[in-house]
Short mmCIF file of C-alpha atoms (C1' of nucleotides) in Angstrom, two decimals:
data_model
loop_
_atom_site.label_atom_id
_atom_site.label_comp_id
_atom_site.label_asym_id
_atom_site.label_seq_id
_atom_site.Cartn_x
_atom_site.Cartn_y
_atom_site.Cartn_z
CA MET D 1288 123.10 92.78 26.98
CA GLY D 1289 126.81 92.98 26.14
CA GLU D 1290 128.67 91.05 23.52
CA ARG D 1291 130.43 89.16 26.24
CA GLU D 1292 127.15 87.85 27.62
CA GLN D 1293 126.00 86.75 24.15
CA ASP D 1294 129.20 84.83 23.86
CA VAL D 1295 128.78 83.16 27.23
CA ILE D 1296 125.23 82.11 26.39
CA ALA D 1297 126.47 80.58 23.17
CA LYS D 1298 129.14 78.61 25.00
CA LEU D 1299 126.74 77.41 27.67
CA GLU D 1300 124.20 76.26 25.15
CA ALA D 1301 126.82 74.58 23.02
CA ALA D 1302 127.79 72.63 26.14
CA GLY D 1303 124.18 71.73 26.92
CA VAL D 1304 123.90 73.97 29.97
CA GLN D 1305 120.85 76.12 30.61
CA PRO D 1306 122.02 79.74 30.58
CA SER D 1307 120.54 81.05 33.82
CA ALA D 1308 121.29 84.59 34.94
CA GLN D 1309 123.75 83.35 37.57
CA ARG D 1310 125.58 81.04 35.21
CA ILE D 1311 125.95 83.80 32.68
CA ALA D 1312 127.34 86.11 35.32
CA VAL D 1313 129.83 83.50 36.52
CA GLY D 1314 130.79 82.56 32.98
CA ALA D 1315 131.23 86.16 31.90
CA TYR D 1316 134.03 86.40 34.42
CA VAL D 1317 135.60 83.01 34.76
CA LEU D 1318 135.62 82.08 31.08
CA TYR D 1319 137.60 85.20 30.18
CA THR D 1320 140.01 85.74 33.04
CA ASP D 1321 143.64 84.74 33.24
CA ALA D 1322 143.73 85.28 37.00
CA HIS D 1323 143.17 81.61 37.88
CA PRO D 1324 140.59 82.48 40.53
CA SER D 1325 139.35 80.30 43.35
CA ALA D 1326 135.63 79.80 43.83
CA ASP D 1327 135.48 82.54 46.43
CA GLU D 1328 137.34 84.93 44.18
CA VAL D 1329 134.84 84.23 41.44
CA LEU D 1330 132.00 85.02 43.83
CA ALA D 1331 133.66 88.23 44.97
CA GLU D 1332 134.42 89.37 41.44
CA VAL D 1333 130.93 88.69 40.13
CA GLU D 1334 129.36 90.48 43.08
CA ARG D 1335 131.70 93.42 42.54
CA ALA D 1336 130.78 93.65 38.84
CA GLY D 1337 127.33 93.71 40.31
CA ARG D 1338 124.98 94.02 37.36
CA THR D 1339 123.29 90.70 38.13
CA ALA D 1340 120.76 88.85 40.24
CA LYS D 1341 121.80 87.55 43.65
CA LEU D 1342 124.44 84.86 43.67
CA SER D 1343 125.09 82.43 46.50
CA ARG D 1344 128.22 80.58 47.36
CA ALA D 1345 126.60 77.22 46.65
CA THR D 1346 125.60 78.34 43.18
CA VAL D 1347 129.15 79.42 42.42
CA TYR D 1348 130.46 76.01 43.39
CA ASN D 1349 127.69 74.26 41.48
CA THR D 1350 128.31 76.33 38.38
CA LEU D 1351 132.09 75.98 38.41
CA ASN D 1352 131.90 72.23 38.85
CA LEU D 1353 129.35 72.05 36.08
CA LEU D 1354 131.54 74.04 33.72
CA VAL D 1355 134.46 71.76 34.51
CA GLU D 1356 132.29 68.71 33.82
CA LYS D 1357 131.21 70.18 30.50
CA GLY D 1358 134.78 70.91 29.52
CA LEU D 1359 134.49 74.69 29.45
CA LEU D 1360 136.87 75.11 32.36
CA ARG D 1361 139.84 73.35 33.81
CA GLN D 1362 140.41 72.75 37.47
CA LEU D 1363 143.93 73.14 38.81
CA THR D 1364 145.11 71.79 42.13
CA LEU D 1365 148.26 73.83 42.41
CA ALA D 1366 147.30 76.23 45.18
CA GLU D 1367 148.61 75.87 48.69
CA GLY D 1368 146.17 74.52 51.20
CA ARG D 1369 146.11 70.77 51.14
CA VAL D 1370 149.54 69.44 51.45
CA VAL D 1371 151.42 66.19 51.36
CA PHE D 1372 155.01 65.36 52.32
CA ASP D 1373 157.88 63.71 50.50
CA PRO D 1374 161.21 62.79 52.08
CA VAL D 1375 162.90 62.64 48.69
CA ILE D 1376 164.74 65.95 48.59
CA GLU D 1377 166.46 65.57 45.24
CA ARG D 1378 164.67 66.98 42.21
CA HIS D 1379 162.24 64.53 40.72
CA HIS D 1380 158.89 64.36 38.96
CA HIS D 1381 155.51 63.11 40.11
CA PHE D 1382 152.79 60.87 38.78
CA ILE D 1383 149.32 61.05 40.33
CA ASP D 1384 147.01 58.06 40.09
CA GLU D 1385 143.65 59.71 39.47
CA ALA D 1386 141.73 56.69 40.68
CA THR D 1387 143.30 56.61 44.13
CA GLY D 1388 145.02 59.96 44.50
CA ARG D 1389 148.25 58.16 45.26
CA ILE D 1390 151.40 59.99 44.25
CA HIS D 1391 154.44 58.24 42.80
CA ASP D 1392 157.92 59.63 42.43
CA VAL D 1393 159.48 59.60 38.97
CA ALA D 1394 163.24 59.82 38.64
CA TRP D 1395 164.62 63.08 37.30
CA ASP D 1396 166.60 61.34 34.57
CA ALA D 1397 163.50 59.60 33.25
CA VAL D 1398 162.60 62.79 31.42
CA ARG D 1399 165.04 64.51 29.11
CA MET D 1400 163.94 68.10 29.01
CA PRO D 1401 165.58 71.49 28.67
CA ALA D 1402 164.91 73.96 31.48
CA PRO D 1403 161.57 75.58 30.66
CA PRO D 1404 161.28 79.35 30.18
CA PRO D 1405 159.43 81.35 32.85
CA PRO D 1406 157.05 84.17 31.92
CA PRO D 1407 159.00 87.35 31.11
CA GLY D 1408 160.34 89.04 34.24
CA PHE D 1409 160.33 85.92 36.36
CA GLU D 1410 162.96 83.39 37.24
CA VAL D 1411 162.46 79.69 37.91
CA ARG D 1412 163.56 78.31 41.28
CA GLU D 1413 162.39 74.77 40.65
CA TYR D 1414 160.33 72.87 38.14
CA GLN D 1415 158.98 69.40 37.61
CA VAL D 1416 156.72 67.41 35.37
CA VAL D 1417 153.37 66.47 36.89
CA MET D 1418 151.65 63.54 35.25
CA ARG D 1419 148.14 62.32 35.90
CA GLY D 1420 146.71 59.00 34.81
CA THR D 1421 145.51 55.61 35.88
CA ARG D 1422 146.55 52.01 36.18
CA LYS D 1423 146.87 50.35 32.80
CA LYS D 1424 144.06 47.98 31.88
CA THR D 1425 145.35 44.42 31.85
CA ARG D 1426 143.70 42.56 29.02
CA MET I 292 166.20 52.03 70.43
CA GLY I 293 166.15 50.89 66.82
CA GLU I 294 168.63 51.75 64.14
CA ARG I 295 165.95 53.81 62.44
CA GLU I 296 165.59 56.04 65.49
CA GLN I 297 169.34 56.56 65.73
CA ASP I 298 169.27 57.66 62.15
CA VAL I 299 166.43 60.10 62.71
CA ILE I 300 168.17 61.65 65.68
CA ALA I 301 171.28 62.13 63.59
CA LYS I 302 169.30 63.85 60.85
CA LEU I 303 167.46 66.07 63.28
CA GLU I 304 170.63 67.15 65.02
CA ALA I 305 172.40 67.74 61.73
CA ALA I 306 169.55 70.06 60.83
CA GLY I 307 169.72 71.86 64.17
CA VAL I 308 166.46 70.47 65.52
CA GLN I 309 166.11 69.22 69.06
CA PRO I 310 165.28 65.52 68.86
CA SER I 311 162.23 65.30 71.13
CA ALA I 312 160.38 62.02 71.47
CA GLN I 313 157.54 63.27 69.27
CA ARG I 314 159.82 64.56 66.54
CA ILE I 315 161.70 61.28 66.46
CA ALA I 316 158.43 59.38 66.16
CA VAL I 317 157.22 61.59 63.33
CA GLY I 318 160.57 61.50 61.58
CA ALA I 319 160.89 57.74 61.89
CA TYR I 320 157.83 57.47 59.71
CA VAL I 321 157.76 60.46 57.42
CA LEU I 322 161.46 60.52 56.54
CA TYR I 323 161.34 56.94 55.27
CA THR I 324 157.99 56.53 53.59
CA ASP I 325 157.19 56.77 49.90
CA ALA I 326 153.46 57.07 50.57
CA HIS I 327 153.39 60.89 50.35
CA PRO I 328 151.25 61.18 53.48
CA SER I 329 149.19 64.15 54.60
CA ALA I 330 149.61 65.52 58.09
CA ASP I 331 146.66 63.52 59.35
CA GLU I 332 148.00 60.35 57.80
CA VAL I 333 151.29 60.94 59.56
CA LEU I 334 149.47 61.31 62.86
CA ALA I 335 147.45 58.14 62.26
CA GLU I 336 150.49 56.13 61.23
CA VAL I 337 152.61 57.22 64.17
CA GLU I 338 149.81 56.49 66.60
CA ARG I 339 149.33 53.08 65.02
CA ALA I 340 153.02 52.27 65.34
CA GLY I 341 152.33 53.23 68.89
CA ARG I 342 155.61 52.80 70.70
CA THR I 343 155.83 56.46 71.65
CA ALA I 344 154.67 59.22 73.92
CA LYS I 345 151.41 61.02 73.19
CA LEU I 346 151.28 63.04 69.98
CA SER I 347 148.83 65.82 69.25
CA ARG I 348 147.66 67.11 65.91
CA ALA I 349 149.26 70.49 66.50
CA THR I 350 152.62 68.89 67.18
CA VAL I 351 152.43 66.93 63.94
CA TYR I 352 151.80 70.12 62.00
CA ASN I 353 154.54 71.93 63.87
CA THR I 354 157.01 69.15 63.30
CA LEU I 355 156.25 68.69 59.61
CA ASN I 356 156.51 72.39 58.92
CA LEU I 357 159.75 72.49 60.87
CA LEU I 358 161.21 69.62 58.87
CA VAL I 359 160.23 71.34 55.66
CA GLU I 360 161.87 74.55 56.84
CA LYS I 361 165.03 72.66 57.68
CA GLY I 362 165.10 70.99 54.30
CA LEU I 363 164.57 67.42 55.51
CA LEU I 364 161.20 67.18 53.83
CA ARG I 365 159.49 68.55 50.78
CA GLN I 366 155.96 69.81 50.72
CA LEU I 367 153.84 69.02 47.69
CA THR I 368 150.64 70.83 46.83
CA LEU I 369 149.31 68.32 44.36
CA ALA I 370 146.41 66.87 46.30
CA GLU I 371 142.83 67.77 45.57
CA GLY I 372 141.19 70.07 48.01
CA ARG I 373 141.98 73.65 47.20
CA VAL I 374 141.20 74.40 43.67
CA VAL I 375 141.54 77.15 41.11
CA PHE I 376 140.01 77.54 37.65
CA ASP I 377 141.48 78.15 34.22
CA PRO I 378 139.45 78.83 31.08
CA VAL I 379 142.35 77.83 28.87
CA ILE I 380 141.37 74.33 27.86
CA GLU I 381 144.28 73.53 25.58
CA ARG I 382 147.26 71.80 27.10
CA HIS I 383 149.73 74.21 28.61
CA HIS I 384 152.17 74.58 31.46
CA HIS I 385 152.05 76.67 34.63
CA PHE I 386 154.34 79.00 36.49
CA ILE I 387 153.57 79.83 40.12
CA ASP I 388 154.89 83.05 41.63
CA GLU I 389 155.91 81.94 45.10
CA ALA I 390 155.76 85.48 46.44
CA THR I 391 152.14 86.07 45.53
CA GLY I 392 150.75 82.64 44.73
CA ARG I 393 149.67 83.93 41.33
CA ILE I 394 149.58 81.37 38.56
CA HIS I 395 150.65 82.13 35.00
CA ASP I 396 149.97 80.08 31.91
CA VAL I 397 152.96 79.02 29.82
CA ALA I 398 152.41 78.03 26.20
CA TRP I 399 152.76 74.34 25.42
CA ASP I 400 155.28 74.99 22.65
CA ALA I 401 157.53 76.93 24.98
CA VAL I 402 158.89 73.63 26.27
CA ARG I 403 160.24 71.03 23.91
CA MET I 404 159.89 67.77 25.77
CA PRO I 405 159.23 64.14 24.91
CA ALA I 406 156.21 62.55 26.62
CA PRO I 407 157.42 61.45 30.06
CA PRO I 408 157.25 57.79 31.11
CA PRO I 409 154.72 56.83 33.83
CA PRO I 410 155.62 54.37 36.59
CA PRO I 411 155.37 50.78 35.33
CA GLY I 412 151.77 49.62 34.98
CA PHE I 413 150.33 53.10 34.64
CA GLU I 414 149.37 55.23 31.68
CA VAL I 415 149.52 58.99 31.41
CA ARG I 416 146.32 60.88 30.62
CA GLU I 417 147.81 64.34 30.80
CA TYR I 418 151.02 65.98 31.91
CA GLN I 419 152.47 69.41 32.30
CA VAL I 420 155.48 71.23 33.63
CA VAL I 421 154.94 73.11 36.88
CA MET I 422 157.46 75.85 37.57
CA ARG I 423 157.83 77.82 40.77
CA GLY I 424 159.82 80.97 41.21
CA THR I 425 159.71 84.69 41.76
CA ARG I 426 159.87 88.00 39.98
CA LYS I 427 163.36 88.76 38.72
CA LYS I 428 165.30 91.32 40.72
CA THR I 429 165.72 94.49 38.66
CA ARG I 430 169.10 95.94 39.34
"C1'" DG G 982 103.07 70.10 37.45
"C1'" DT G 983 107.34 68.22 37.05
"C1'" DT G 984 112.00 69.29 36.46
"C1'" DC G 985 115.83 72.08 37.16
"C1'" DG G 986 118.30 75.86 39.37
"C1'" DT G 987 119.09 78.70 43.42
"C1'" DG G 988 119.77 80.39 48.27
"C1'" DC G 989 120.56 79.55 52.95
"C1'" DA G 990 122.49 77.45 56.75
"C1'" DA G 991 124.63 73.75 58.67
"C1'" DA G 992 128.12 70.31 58.38
"C1'" DC G 993 132.60 68.84 57.22
"C1'" DG G 994 137.70 68.34 56.90
"C1'" DG G 995 142.24 70.18 56.79
"C1'" DT G 996 144.99 73.76 58.86
"C1'" DT G 997 146.28 77.44 62.13
"C1'" DT G 998 146.35 79.88 66.44
"C1'" DG G 999 146.41 81.13 71.46
"C1'" DC G 1000 147.44 79.70 75.59
"C1'" DA G 1001 148.65 77.05 79.56
"C1'" DA G 1002 151.45 73.20 81.13
"C1'" DC G 1003 155.68 71.11 80.79
"C1'" DA G 1004 160.46 69.75 79.67
"C1'" DA G 1005 165.31 70.81 78.93
"C1'" DT G 1006 169.24 73.41 79.61
"C1'" DA P 764 165.03 81.18 85.14
"C1'" DT P 765 164.82 81.15 80.52
"C1'" DT P 766 163.91 79.00 76.41
"C1'" DG P 767 161.84 75.68 73.61
"C1'" DT P 768 158.18 71.97 73.00
"C1'" DT P 769 153.73 69.99 73.56
"C1'" DG P 770 148.60 69.34 74.11
"C1'" DC P 771 144.13 71.06 73.90
"C1'" DA P 772 140.41 73.53 72.18
"C1'" DA P 773 138.75 76.96 69.51
"C1'" DA P 774 138.97 79.43 65.37
"C1'" DC P 775 139.38 79.65 60.45
"C1'" DC P 776 138.72 78.77 55.61
"C1'" DG P 777 137.44 76.31 51.54
"C1'" DT P 778 134.14 72.96 50.19
"C1'" DT P 779 129.94 70.01 50.35
"C1'" DT P 780 125.31 68.81 51.59
"C1'" DG P 781 120.21 68.96 52.61
"C1'" DC P 782 116.31 71.14 52.00
"C1'" DA P 783 112.83 74.38 50.75
"C1'" DC P 784 111.67 78.08 47.53
"C1'" DG P 785 111.20 79.63 42.92
"C1'" DA P 786 111.64 79.65 37.82
"C1'" DA P 787 111.35 77.40 33.36
"C1'" DC P 788 109.57 74.33 30.16
#
DNA sequence: GTTCGTGCAAACGGTTTGCAACAAT
DNA sequence: ATTGTTGCAAACCGTTTGCACGAAC
């Protein structure tokens, strides 16, 4: 067993997750990649690497969601695919109410921020701050 | 015909879009709402408002995409539903290559920014800058 | 032997596509 | 007549669910 796998097992156990063969295989990829893969890409990549027991789609989804729950992984909802429309054309920021999913516009001037630097070799066309949170408890 | 409809027609024509009955109906809702609706919510809302010719799902999608193309509407990909995973747990920002869809991590310290203010009555749990752009032309 | 994890297939929901019917000019 | 627009149904793709099999303690 490789060093990588040892490492994955340690992380899984530290998070209170039973290190099954499938979870190790998924973790050995997804916990070390910077490719920001989707669930299907994880499945494809693990199958390609091959040296593991059979792995079903459902197990990939189960495992990824479990790792997110346990704080080993973060879930990003930045990919195209489910889309929502905003008639406000001017640059502005967004706040997402995590309880309801409702999106609120936040005025551009509400945040004083220098233009952020893109990764080397890229140029920024547009940027915004995305906030997530909930309604404040009234006491 | 209401003032709202007149307005929509003007916007459509200014953008070089033929103002069909369906497009006017869609525009009369989506160009004036702050609810950030999905395509299906647009369909539901327009049907509820009712005072218009029949409207099919496909036409809603066509119309919304057309309005986005013409710059009358912005498309946000912030809603849950298509998801991608990142093993970097620490707070950081993201850059999305619009040509490829690839997502790059951007170090938190790369952007010097005060914590942004949420809409009144809300509190922020987490926030980040989301940049979109493309690879720089090499000349 | 009870609990937990997995695989399979079906269901589900949002989006896209192909095509025929239908305006509009 | 040509071009553009719409409706319908099917296809598609990512995700979730239900259930039965199998492994682990």
